[in-house]
Short mmCIF file of C-alpha atoms in Angstrom, two decimals:
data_model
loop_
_atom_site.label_atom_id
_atom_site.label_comp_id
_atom_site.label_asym_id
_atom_site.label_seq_id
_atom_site.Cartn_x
_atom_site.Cartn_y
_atom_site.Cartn_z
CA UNK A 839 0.00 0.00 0.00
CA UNK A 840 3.21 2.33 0.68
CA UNK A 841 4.45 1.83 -2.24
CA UNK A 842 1.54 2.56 -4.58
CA UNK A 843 0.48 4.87 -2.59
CA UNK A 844 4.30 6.71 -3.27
CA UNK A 845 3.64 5.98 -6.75
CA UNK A 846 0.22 7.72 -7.32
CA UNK A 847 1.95 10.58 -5.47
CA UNK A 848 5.40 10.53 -8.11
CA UNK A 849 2.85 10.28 -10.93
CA UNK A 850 0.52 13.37 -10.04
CA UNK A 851 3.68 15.78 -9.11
CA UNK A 852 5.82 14.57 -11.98
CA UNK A 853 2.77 14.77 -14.83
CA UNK A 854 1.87 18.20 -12.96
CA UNK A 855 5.37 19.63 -12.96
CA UNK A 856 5.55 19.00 -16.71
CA UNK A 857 3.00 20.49 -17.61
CA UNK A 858 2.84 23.81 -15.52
CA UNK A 859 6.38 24.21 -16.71
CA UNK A 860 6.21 23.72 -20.39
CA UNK A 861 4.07 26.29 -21.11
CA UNK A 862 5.85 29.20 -23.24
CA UNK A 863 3.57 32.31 -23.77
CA UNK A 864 6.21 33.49 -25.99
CA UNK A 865 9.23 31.18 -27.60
CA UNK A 866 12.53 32.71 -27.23
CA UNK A 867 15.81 30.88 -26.40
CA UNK A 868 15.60 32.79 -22.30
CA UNK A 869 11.97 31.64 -22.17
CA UNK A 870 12.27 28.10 -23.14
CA UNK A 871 15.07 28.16 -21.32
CA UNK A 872 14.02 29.48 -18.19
CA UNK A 873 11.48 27.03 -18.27
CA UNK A 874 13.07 23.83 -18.77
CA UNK A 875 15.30 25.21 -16.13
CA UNK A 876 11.93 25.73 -13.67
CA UNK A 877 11.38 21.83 -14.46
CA UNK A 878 15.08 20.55 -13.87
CA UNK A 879 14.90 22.22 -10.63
CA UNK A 880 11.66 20.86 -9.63
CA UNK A 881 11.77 17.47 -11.20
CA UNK A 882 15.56 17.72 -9.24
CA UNK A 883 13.76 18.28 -5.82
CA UNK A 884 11.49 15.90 -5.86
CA UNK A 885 14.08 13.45 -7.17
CA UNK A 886 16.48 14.58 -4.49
CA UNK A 887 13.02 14.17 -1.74
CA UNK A 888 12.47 10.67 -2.53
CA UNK A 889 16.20 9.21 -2.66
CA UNK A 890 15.96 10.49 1.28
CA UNK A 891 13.27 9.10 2.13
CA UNK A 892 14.05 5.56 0.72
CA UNK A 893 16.42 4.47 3.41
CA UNK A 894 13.74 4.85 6.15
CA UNK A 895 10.68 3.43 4.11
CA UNK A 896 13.20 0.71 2.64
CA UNK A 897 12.16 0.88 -1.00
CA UNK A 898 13.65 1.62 -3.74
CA UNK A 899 12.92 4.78 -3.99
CA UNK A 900 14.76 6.21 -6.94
CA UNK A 901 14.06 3.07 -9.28
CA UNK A 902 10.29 3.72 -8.21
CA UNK A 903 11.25 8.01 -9.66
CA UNK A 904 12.62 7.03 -12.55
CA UNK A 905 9.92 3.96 -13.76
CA UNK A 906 6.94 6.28 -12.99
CA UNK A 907 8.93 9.34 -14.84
CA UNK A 908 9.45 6.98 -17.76
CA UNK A 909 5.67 6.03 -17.92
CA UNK A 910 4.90 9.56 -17.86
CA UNK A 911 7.03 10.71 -20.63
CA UNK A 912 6.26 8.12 -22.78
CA UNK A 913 2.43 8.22 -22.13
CA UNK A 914 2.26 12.08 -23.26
CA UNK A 915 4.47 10.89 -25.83
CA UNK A 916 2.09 8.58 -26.81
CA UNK A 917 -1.00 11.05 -26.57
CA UNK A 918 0.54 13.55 -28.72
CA UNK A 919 1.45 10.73 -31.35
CA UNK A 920 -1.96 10.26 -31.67
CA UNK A 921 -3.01 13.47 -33.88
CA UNK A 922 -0.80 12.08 -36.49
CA UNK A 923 -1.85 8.56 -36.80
CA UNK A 924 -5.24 7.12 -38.27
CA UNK A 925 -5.42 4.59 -35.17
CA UNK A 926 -5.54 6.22 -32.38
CA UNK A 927 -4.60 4.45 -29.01
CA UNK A 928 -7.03 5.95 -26.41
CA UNK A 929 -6.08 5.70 -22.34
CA UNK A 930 -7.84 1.83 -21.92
CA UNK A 931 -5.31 0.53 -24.62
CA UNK A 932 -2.25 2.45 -23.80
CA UNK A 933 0.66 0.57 -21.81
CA UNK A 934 1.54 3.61 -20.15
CA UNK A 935 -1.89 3.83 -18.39
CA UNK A 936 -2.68 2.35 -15.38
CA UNK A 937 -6.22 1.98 -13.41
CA UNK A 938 -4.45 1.70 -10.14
CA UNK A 939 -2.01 4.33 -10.61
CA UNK A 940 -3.37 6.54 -13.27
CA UNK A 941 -1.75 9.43 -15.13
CA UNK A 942 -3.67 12.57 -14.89
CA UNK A 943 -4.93 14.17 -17.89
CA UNK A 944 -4.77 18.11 -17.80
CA UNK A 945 -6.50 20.77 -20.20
CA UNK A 946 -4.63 22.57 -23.00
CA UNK A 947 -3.18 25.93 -22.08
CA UNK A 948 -5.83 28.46 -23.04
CA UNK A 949 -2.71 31.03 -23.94
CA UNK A 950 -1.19 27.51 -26.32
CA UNK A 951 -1.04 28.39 -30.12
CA UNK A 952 0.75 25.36 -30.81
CA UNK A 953 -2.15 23.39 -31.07
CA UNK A 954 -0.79 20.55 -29.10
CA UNK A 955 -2.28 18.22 -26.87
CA UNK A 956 0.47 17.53 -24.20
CA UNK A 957 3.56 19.17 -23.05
CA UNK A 958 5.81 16.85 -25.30
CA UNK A 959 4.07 18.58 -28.35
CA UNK A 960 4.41 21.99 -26.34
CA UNK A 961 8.12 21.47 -26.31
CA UNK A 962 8.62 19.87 -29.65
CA UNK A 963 6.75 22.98 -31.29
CA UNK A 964 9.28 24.94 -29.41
CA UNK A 965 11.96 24.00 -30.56
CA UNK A 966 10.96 23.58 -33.80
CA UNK A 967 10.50 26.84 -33.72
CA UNK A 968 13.60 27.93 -32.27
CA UNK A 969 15.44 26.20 -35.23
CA UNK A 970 13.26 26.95 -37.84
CA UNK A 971 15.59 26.76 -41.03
CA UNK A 972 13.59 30.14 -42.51
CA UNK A 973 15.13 32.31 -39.97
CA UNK A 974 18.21 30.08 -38.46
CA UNK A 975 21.62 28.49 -39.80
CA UNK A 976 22.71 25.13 -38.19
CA UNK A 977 26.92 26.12 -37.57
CA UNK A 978 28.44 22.47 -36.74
CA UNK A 979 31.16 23.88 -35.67
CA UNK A 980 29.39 25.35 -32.55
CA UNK A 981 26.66 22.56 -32.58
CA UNK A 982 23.55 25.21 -32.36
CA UNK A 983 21.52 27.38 -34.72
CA UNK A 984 22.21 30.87 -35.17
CA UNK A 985 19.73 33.62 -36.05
CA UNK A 986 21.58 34.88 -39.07
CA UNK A 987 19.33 37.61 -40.86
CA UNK A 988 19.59 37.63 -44.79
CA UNK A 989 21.34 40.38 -46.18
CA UNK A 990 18.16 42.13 -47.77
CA UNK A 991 17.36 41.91 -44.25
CA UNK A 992 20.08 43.20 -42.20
CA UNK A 993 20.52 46.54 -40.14
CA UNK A 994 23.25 48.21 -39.35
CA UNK A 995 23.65 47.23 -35.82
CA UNK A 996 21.89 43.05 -36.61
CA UNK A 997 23.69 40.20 -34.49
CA UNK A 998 24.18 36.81 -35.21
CA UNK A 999 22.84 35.12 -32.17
CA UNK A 1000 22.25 31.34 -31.02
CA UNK A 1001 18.78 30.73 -30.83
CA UNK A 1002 19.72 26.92 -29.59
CA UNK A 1003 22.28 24.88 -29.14
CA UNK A 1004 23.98 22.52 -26.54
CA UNK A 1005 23.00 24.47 -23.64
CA UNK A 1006 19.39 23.93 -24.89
CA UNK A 1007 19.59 20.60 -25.03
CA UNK A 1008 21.50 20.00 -22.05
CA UNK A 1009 18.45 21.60 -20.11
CA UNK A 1010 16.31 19.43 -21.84
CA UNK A 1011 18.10 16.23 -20.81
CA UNK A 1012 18.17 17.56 -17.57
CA UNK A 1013 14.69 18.68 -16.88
CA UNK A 1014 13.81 14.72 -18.16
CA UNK A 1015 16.33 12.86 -16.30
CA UNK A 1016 16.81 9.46 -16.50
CA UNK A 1017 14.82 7.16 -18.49
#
C-alpha cells in the first residue's frame, strides 16, 4: 500500500510539474530556457526528496522516480502521437496507463497556439520553432543554430545570435532525467 500509494503521489507531481512548466507564452531561447530550467529544478527536488526518504521506508525509492517518470514521458508521448496517426490508441489501450495508478490528464493551455495536446508537443513545437531553417543556420562547428538575418534583411547594428544549441539541449536532458 506504501508503495503505490508513493507511486500515485510521483505520478501526479511529476505529470503536474511538466506540464505547468512547459508552457511558453512566448518562444525565445531565455523563455524556453528558463522554463526547462523551472522543471530541472523541480523534477531535481522531488528526485532529491524521494532518494531520502528511501532508506527509512526501505524501497527503492529512486528506481520507483525514474519507472513512474518513464511512464509519464512516454504516455504524453504517446498522446501527442496520436493526432498524427489514423489509429488512435485511447487511455484503456495504452501501456503507459494504469487503473491503479493513473496518469492525470490536464487541459490545453488556453494562452497555447501550438495546437498541441500535451507538453511533449508543447516542447517539440518549441523548438521547432527555435530552429526553424527560414530564420536560423545550423553552424556544426558550434553545434547550435544561429539567427543569421539575410542580407536584404540586415541593419546596421543586426547580431548573429544562437537561438539553440547545446546548452538547450542539455536543459532538456536535464529537466527529463533518467529514463
Amino acid at each position: 500500500i506504501l508503495e503505490e500509494g508513493l507511486r500515485q503521489e510521483l505520478v501526479w507531481r511529476i505529470a503536474t510539474a511538466f506540464n505547468s512548466c512547459l508552457q511558453f507564452p512566448e518562444i525565445t531561447m531565455d523563455s524556453v530556457s528558463r522554463q526547462l530550467s523551472k522543471l530541472a529544478n523541480s523534477l531535481d527536488g522531488l528526485k532529491q526528496s524521494v532518494q531520502y526518504i528511501q532508506d527509512y521506508i526501505d524501497m527503492p525509492g529512486l528506481k520507483i522516480y525514474q519507472q513512474e517518470l518513464a511512464r509519464v514521458i512516454n504516455y504524453f508521448t504517446e498522446q501527442e502521437a496520436n493526432r498524427y496517426l489514423k489509429k488512435k490508441t485511447f487511455d484503456q489501450n495504452s501501456q503507459f496507463q494504469s487503473s491503479t495508478i493513473p496518469i492525470p490528464r490536464f487541459q490545453q493551455p488556453a494562452d497555447d497556439s501550438s495546437g498541441s495536446i500535451t507538453f511533449m508537443g508543447r516542447i517539440m513545437h518549441a523548438l521547432l520553432t527555435l530552429t526553424d531553417a527560414a530564420k536560423t543556420v545550423y553552424v556544426p562547428e558550434l553545434s547550435a543554430w544561429l539567427n543569421h538575418p539575410a542580407p536584404d534583411q540586415r541593419r546596421k547594428n543586426a547580431e548573429t545570435v544562437e537561438v539553440c544549441g547545446i546548452h538547450t539541449f542539455s536543459l532538456v536532458q536535464k529537466s527529463r532525467g533518467v529514463i
